[in-house]
Tab-separated table of C-alpha atoms in Angstrom:
chain	number	residue	atom	x	y	z
A	1042	UNK	CA	-11.899	13.049	14.969
A	1043	UNK	CA	-9.352	14.840	12.813
A	1044	UNK	CA	-7.190	12.455	10.819
A	1045	UNK	CA	-4.021	12.786	8.787
A	1046	UNK	CA	-3.568	9.922	6.323
A	1047	UNK	CA	-0.310	9.180	4.515
A	1048	UNK	CA	0.418	6.755	1.681
A	1049	UNK	CA	3.763	6.191	-0.028
A	1050	UNK	CA	3.595	2.399	-0.395
A	1051	UNK	CA	2.653	2.245	-4.088
A	1052	UNK	CA	2.595	4.584	-7.073
A	1053	UNK	CA	1.700	7.870	-5.401
A	1054	UNK	CA	2.592	10.240	-2.594
A	1055	UNK	CA	-0.658	10.957	-0.776
A	1056	UNK	CA	-1.468	13.039	2.275
A	1057	UNK	CA	-4.904	14.201	3.352
A	1058	UNK	CA	-6.654	15.640	6.387
A	1059	UNK	CA	-10.212	14.636	7.286
A	1060	UNK	CA	-12.474	15.649	10.136
A	1061	UNK	CA	-15.384	13.345	10.951
A	1062	UNK	CA	-15.200	11.859	7.431
A	1063	UNK	CA	-15.207	15.327	5.814
A	1064	UNK	CA	-12.268	16.072	3.537
A	1065	UNK	CA	-10.441	19.256	4.552
A	1066	UNK	CA	-7.361	19.044	2.330
A	1067	UNK	CA	-5.599	16.474	0.154
A	1068	UNK	CA	-2.730	16.038	-2.252
A	1069	UNK	CA	-2.310	12.989	-4.474
A	1070	UNK	CA	0.896	12.982	-6.520
A	1071	UNK	CA	1.421	9.967	-8.811
A	1072	UNK	CA	5.059	8.839	-8.549
A	1073	UNK	CA	7.058	5.648	-8.275
A	1074	UNK	CA	10.204	7.271	-6.848
A	1075	UNK	CA	11.051	10.370	-4.866
A	1076	UNK	CA	8.523	9.974	-2.044
A	1077	UNK	CA	11.132	10.904	0.545
A	1078	UNK	CA	11.813	14.271	-1.089
A	1079	UNK	CA	8.143	15.203	-1.491
A	1080	UNK	CA	6.331	13.785	1.541
A	1081	UNK	CA	7.327	16.410	4.110
A	1082	UNK	CA	6.196	19.295	1.930
A	1083	UNK	CA	2.969	17.556	0.975
A	1084	UNK	CA	2.041	16.903	4.613
A	1085	UNK	CA	2.956	20.471	5.591
A	1086	UNK	CA	0.751	21.874	2.840
A	1087	UNK	CA	-2.360	19.779	3.578
A	1088	UNK	CA	-2.162	20.470	7.308
A	1089	UNK	CA	-1.836	24.192	6.616
A	1090	UNK	CA	-4.757	24.130	4.181
A	1091	UNK	CA	-6.925	22.237	6.655
A	1092	UNK	CA	-6.276	24.858	9.321
A	1093	UNK	CA	-5.582	24.407	12.999
A	1094	UNK	CA	-2.027	23.170	12.575
A	1095	UNK	CA	-0.537	19.852	13.597
A	1096	UNK	CA	-1.833	20.137	17.174
A	1097	UNK	CA	-5.393	19.787	15.847
A	1098	UNK	CA	-4.714	16.243	14.632
A	1099	UNK	CA	-6.163	13.382	16.686
A	1100	UNK	CA	-4.777	10.391	14.770
A	1101	UNK	CA	-2.408	9.521	11.941
A	1102	UNK	CA	-3.015	6.664	9.515
A	1103	UNK	CA	-0.331	5.283	7.219
A	1104	UNK	CA	-0.171	2.466	4.688
A	1105	UNK	CA	2.070	-0.407	5.767
A	1106	UNK	CA	2.217	-2.346	2.504
A	1107	UNK	CA	2.391	-4.561	0.659
A	1108	UNK	CA	4.218	-2.427	-1.852
A	1109	UNK	CA	7.557	-0.805	-2.504
A	1110	UNK	CA	10.103	-1.647	0.200
A	1111	UNK	CA	11.591	1.848	0.043
A	1112	UNK	CA	8.349	3.750	-0.409
A	1113	UNK	CA	6.414	2.215	2.442
A	1114	UNK	CA	9.297	2.740	4.869
A	1115	UNK	CA	9.372	6.443	3.959
A	1116	UNK	CA	5.733	6.849	4.946
A	1117	UNK	CA	6.048	4.712	8.047
A	1118	UNK	CA	9.114	6.524	9.362
A	1119	UNK	CA	7.501	9.920	8.774
A	1120	UNK	CA	4.200	8.934	10.387
A	1121	UNK	CA	5.859	7.357	13.408
A	1122	UNK	CA	8.138	10.345	13.914
A	1123	UNK	CA	5.254	12.780	13.642
A	1124	UNK	CA	3.116	10.697	15.976
A	1125	UNK	CA	5.882	10.607	18.570
A	1126	UNK	CA	6.426	14.363	18.332
A	1127	UNK	CA	2.717	15.127	18.690
A	1128	UNK	CA	1.951	12.285	21.132
A	1129	UNK	CA	-0.773	11.012	18.788
A	1130	UNK	CA	-1.677	7.419	17.928
A	1131	UNK	CA	-0.487	6.082	14.573
A	1132	UNK	CA	-2.403	3.235	12.922
A	1133	UNK	CA	-1.346	1.006	10.040
A	1134	UNK	CA	-3.493	0.402	6.963
A	1135	UNK	CA	-3.105	-2.389	4.406
A	1136	UNK	CA	-2.619	-0.995	0.909
A	1137	UNK	CA	-4.813	-3.817	-0.407
A	1138	UNK	CA	-7.607	-2.855	2.005
A	1139	UNK	CA	-7.217	0.707	0.789
A	1140	UNK	CA	-7.498	-0.303	-2.856
A	1141	UNK	CA	-10.599	-2.402	-2.237
A	1142	UNK	CA	-12.150	0.407	-0.216
A	1143	UNK	CA	-11.567	2.825	-3.087
A	1144	UNK	CA	-14.348	1.149	-5.087
A	1145	UNK	CA	-17.998	1.994	-4.414
A	1146	UNK	CA	-19.624	-0.762	-2.349
A	1147	UNK	CA	-22.286	-2.538	-4.416
A	1148	UNK	CA	-22.214	-6.049	-2.948
A	1149	UNK	CA	-19.996	-7.489	-5.680
A	1150	UNK	CA	-16.851	-9.424	-4.756
A	1151	UNK	CA	-13.582	-7.521	-5.064
A	1152	UNK	CA	-10.035	-8.645	-5.775
A	1153	UNK	CA	-7.381	-6.078	-4.837
A	1154	UNK	CA	-4.165	-6.731	-6.753
A	1155	UNK	CA	-0.721	-5.145	-6.697
A	1156	UNK	CA	1.948	-5.988	-9.262
A	1157	UNK	CA	4.700	-7.752	-7.308
A	1158	UNK	CA	6.721	-8.485	-10.483
A	1159	UNK	CA	8.566	-11.774	-11.017
A	1160	UNK	CA	5.302	-13.402	-12.128
A	1161	UNK	CA	3.519	-12.618	-8.857
A	1162	UNK	CA	0.856	-10.315	-7.453
A	1163	UNK	CA	-0.023	-9.246	-3.952
A	1164	UNK	CA	-3.686	-10.084	-3.531
A	1165	UNK	CA	-6.585	-9.840	-1.099
A	1166	UNK	CA	-10.157	-10.925	-1.779
A	1167	UNK	CA	-13.348	-9.395	-0.400
A	1168	UNK	CA	-16.950	-10.645	-0.339
A	1169	UNK	CA	-19.758	-8.427	0.925
A	1170	UNK	CA	-17.159	-5.890	1.946
A	1171	UNK	CA	-15.273	-8.314	4.203
A	1172	UNK	CA	-11.864	-9.846	3.552
A	1173	UNK	CA	-11.942	-13.601	2.955
A	1174	UNK	CA	-8.308	-14.051	3.974
A	1175	UNK	CA	-5.021	-12.250	4.617
A	1176	UNK	CA	-2.800	-10.263	2.285
A	1177	UNK	CA	-0.853	-12.784	0.183
A	1178	UNK	CA	1.823	-12.991	-2.505
A	1179	UNK	CA	0.706	-15.472	-5.177
A	1180	UNK	CA	1.807	-16.542	-8.607
A	1181	UNK	CA	-0.318	-15.179	-11.426
A	1182	UNK	CA	-1.721	-18.666	-12.026
A	1183	UNK	CA	-2.783	-19.141	-8.409
A	1184	UNK	CA	-4.205	-15.633	-8.275
A	1185	UNK	CA	-6.205	-16.229	-11.451
A	1186	UNK	CA	-7.747	-19.347	-9.902
A	1187	UNK	CA	-8.706	-17.454	-6.749
A	1188	UNK	CA	-10.249	-14.619	-8.742
A	1189	UNK	CA	-12.122	-16.950	-11.089
A	1190	UNK	CA	-13.661	-18.702	-8.076
A	1191	UNK	CA	-15.386	-15.444	-7.116
A	1192	UNK	CA	-17.460	-15.529	-10.312
A	1193	UNK	CA	-17.899	-13.189	-13.289
A	1194	UNK	CA	-19.173	-10.284	-11.169
A	1195	UNK	CA	-15.814	-9.824	-9.449
A	1196	UNK	CA	-14.318	-6.347	-9.617
A	1197	UNK	CA	-10.553	-6.004	-9.942
A	1198	UNK	CA	-8.647	-3.034	-8.549
A	1199	UNK	CA	-4.978	-2.065	-8.423
A	1200	UNK	CA	-2.052	-2.048	-10.824
A	1201	UNK	CA	-1.852	-5.836	-10.591
A	1202	UNK	CA	-5.287	-6.184	-12.211
A	1203	UNK	CA	-4.185	-5.591	-15.830
A	1204	UNK	CA	-1.118	-7.766	-15.228
A	1205	UNK	CA	-3.376	-10.651	-14.219
A	1206	UNK	CA	-5.775	-10.191	-17.127
A	1207	UNK	CA	-2.934	-9.868	-19.639
A	1208	UNK	CA	-1.616	-13.232	-18.434
A	1209	UNK	CA	-5.051	-14.895	-18.127
A	1210	UNK	CA	-7.507	-13.098	-20.434
A	1211	UNK	CA	-10.177	-15.760	-19.882
A	1212	UNK	CA	-10.750	-14.658	-16.283
A	1213	UNK	CA	-14.195	-13.031	-16.255
A	1214	UNK	CA	-14.652	-9.769	-14.383
A	1215	UNK	CA	-17.206	-6.986	-14.152
A	1216	UNK	CA	-14.748	-4.122	-13.698
A	1217	UNK	CA	-11.029	-3.452	-13.992
A	1218	UNK	CA	-9.783	-0.388	-12.117
A	1219	UNK	CA	-6.003	-0.062	-12.489
A	1220	UNK	CA	-5.524	2.843	-10.071
A	1221	UNK	CA	-1.954	3.214	-8.793
A	1222	UNK	CA	-2.828	3.831	-5.134
A	1223	UNK	CA	-5.787	3.924	-2.719
A	1224	UNK	CA	-8.022	6.959	-2.570
A	1225	UNK	CA	-7.599	9.348	0.373
A	1226	UNK	CA	-11.255	8.755	1.295
A	1227	UNK	CA	-10.718	5.000	1.615
A	1228	UNK	CA	-7.614	5.525	3.731
A	1229	UNK	CA	-9.501	7.889	6.033
A	1230	UNK	CA	-12.348	5.412	6.602
A	1231	UNK	CA	-9.891	2.643	7.416
A	1232	UNK	CA	-7.808	4.849	9.696
A	1233	UNK	CA	-10.891	5.977	11.625
A	1234	UNK	CA	-12.034	2.380	12.127
A	1235	UNK	CA	-8.578	1.020	13.030
A	1236	UNK	CA	-7.647	-0.115	16.523
A	1237	UNK	CA	-4.363	1.475	17.686
A	1238	UNK	CA	-3.717	-1.568	19.895
A	1239	UNK	CA	-3.759	-4.060	17.028
A	1240	UNK	CA	-3.431	-2.131	13.735
A	1241	UNK	CA	0.183	-1.221	14.288
A	1242	UNK	CA	2.324	0.927	11.962
A	1243	UNK	CA	4.707	-1.886	11.067
A	1244	UNK	CA	5.792	-2.786	7.514
A	1245	UNK	CA	3.873	-5.631	5.896
A	1246	UNK	CA	6.393	-7.634	3.886
A	1247	UNK	CA	5.039	-10.644	2.018
A	1248	UNK	CA	8.345	-11.734	0.501
A	1249	UNK	CA	12.050	-11.045	0.790
A	1250	UNK	CA	13.478	-7.925	-0.926
A	1251	UNK	CA	14.878	-8.194	-4.442
A	1252	UNK	CA	18.152	-6.593	-3.335
A	1253	UNK	CA	20.801	-8.814	-1.742
A	1254	UNK	CA	23.550	-7.778	0.682
A	1255	UNK	CA	27.059	-7.339	-0.746
A	1256	UNK	CA	29.331	-10.360	-0.616
A	1257	UNK	CA	32.155	-8.269	0.893
A	1258	UNK	CA	32.563	-5.055	2.857
A	1259	UNK	CA	34.066	-1.897	1.313
A	1260	UNK	CA	37.850	-2.253	1.223
A	1261	UNK	CA	37.706	-5.958	1.905
A	1262	UNK	CA	39.740	-7.998	-0.615
A	1263	UNK	CA	37.960	-10.297	-2.978
A	1264	UNK	CA	38.045	-13.953	-2.117
A	1265	UNK	CA	40.268	-15.941	-4.460
A	1266	UNK	CA	38.473	-18.206	-6.870
A	1267	UNK	CA	38.587	-21.910	-5.953
A	1268	UNK	CA	41.236	-23.896	-7.805
A	1269	UNK	CA	40.089	-25.682	-10.909
A	1270	UNK	CA	40.607	-29.374	-11.364
A	1271	UNK	CA	43.342	-30.407	-13.763
């Protein structure tokens, strides 16, 4: 199977082509903004380097979040459009699964953490390589309790890991890996194992966006302030 994997949900713009788990071409560009401007060129370049063109692709995998509202939608829209044009299946990948899968498997528990700001992290816990629950948005305090319950051998991965330890330095851990995005290899493994019928390319939002809609439309007059009591 030849796979194209795409990730724009976190702090990088990633595209890579794999064939039967063998890396053919990859680009990993750390960035927090500008994914929309770079993604098309990055995908074009890795597909060209891999050889065979877009028609040689069998499946497309894309991260669905949690992560940046704008970033993940860029990747999703691109992947879905490309899949429709090529008539290829597109599968969704959790960014937290990707982060956890970026660590070598050694039997230790893993906590994948993404900085959600506002005193929260997106978190998913893994024991023996299997998730113990769904992707969640938790306060730092609740996340620290969950991580501590896994014991001192827990490995932390993601940009939320240092945020958690800065807030709760007493939480014991065997490793802190603050990578900004999943590795292409982890994304490829997850995409190959995904089920197109259930692992859909739909955004995974764990909380409402920070932005709020405007209180009035352009050109609409402001509402008068309520009268004050005299």
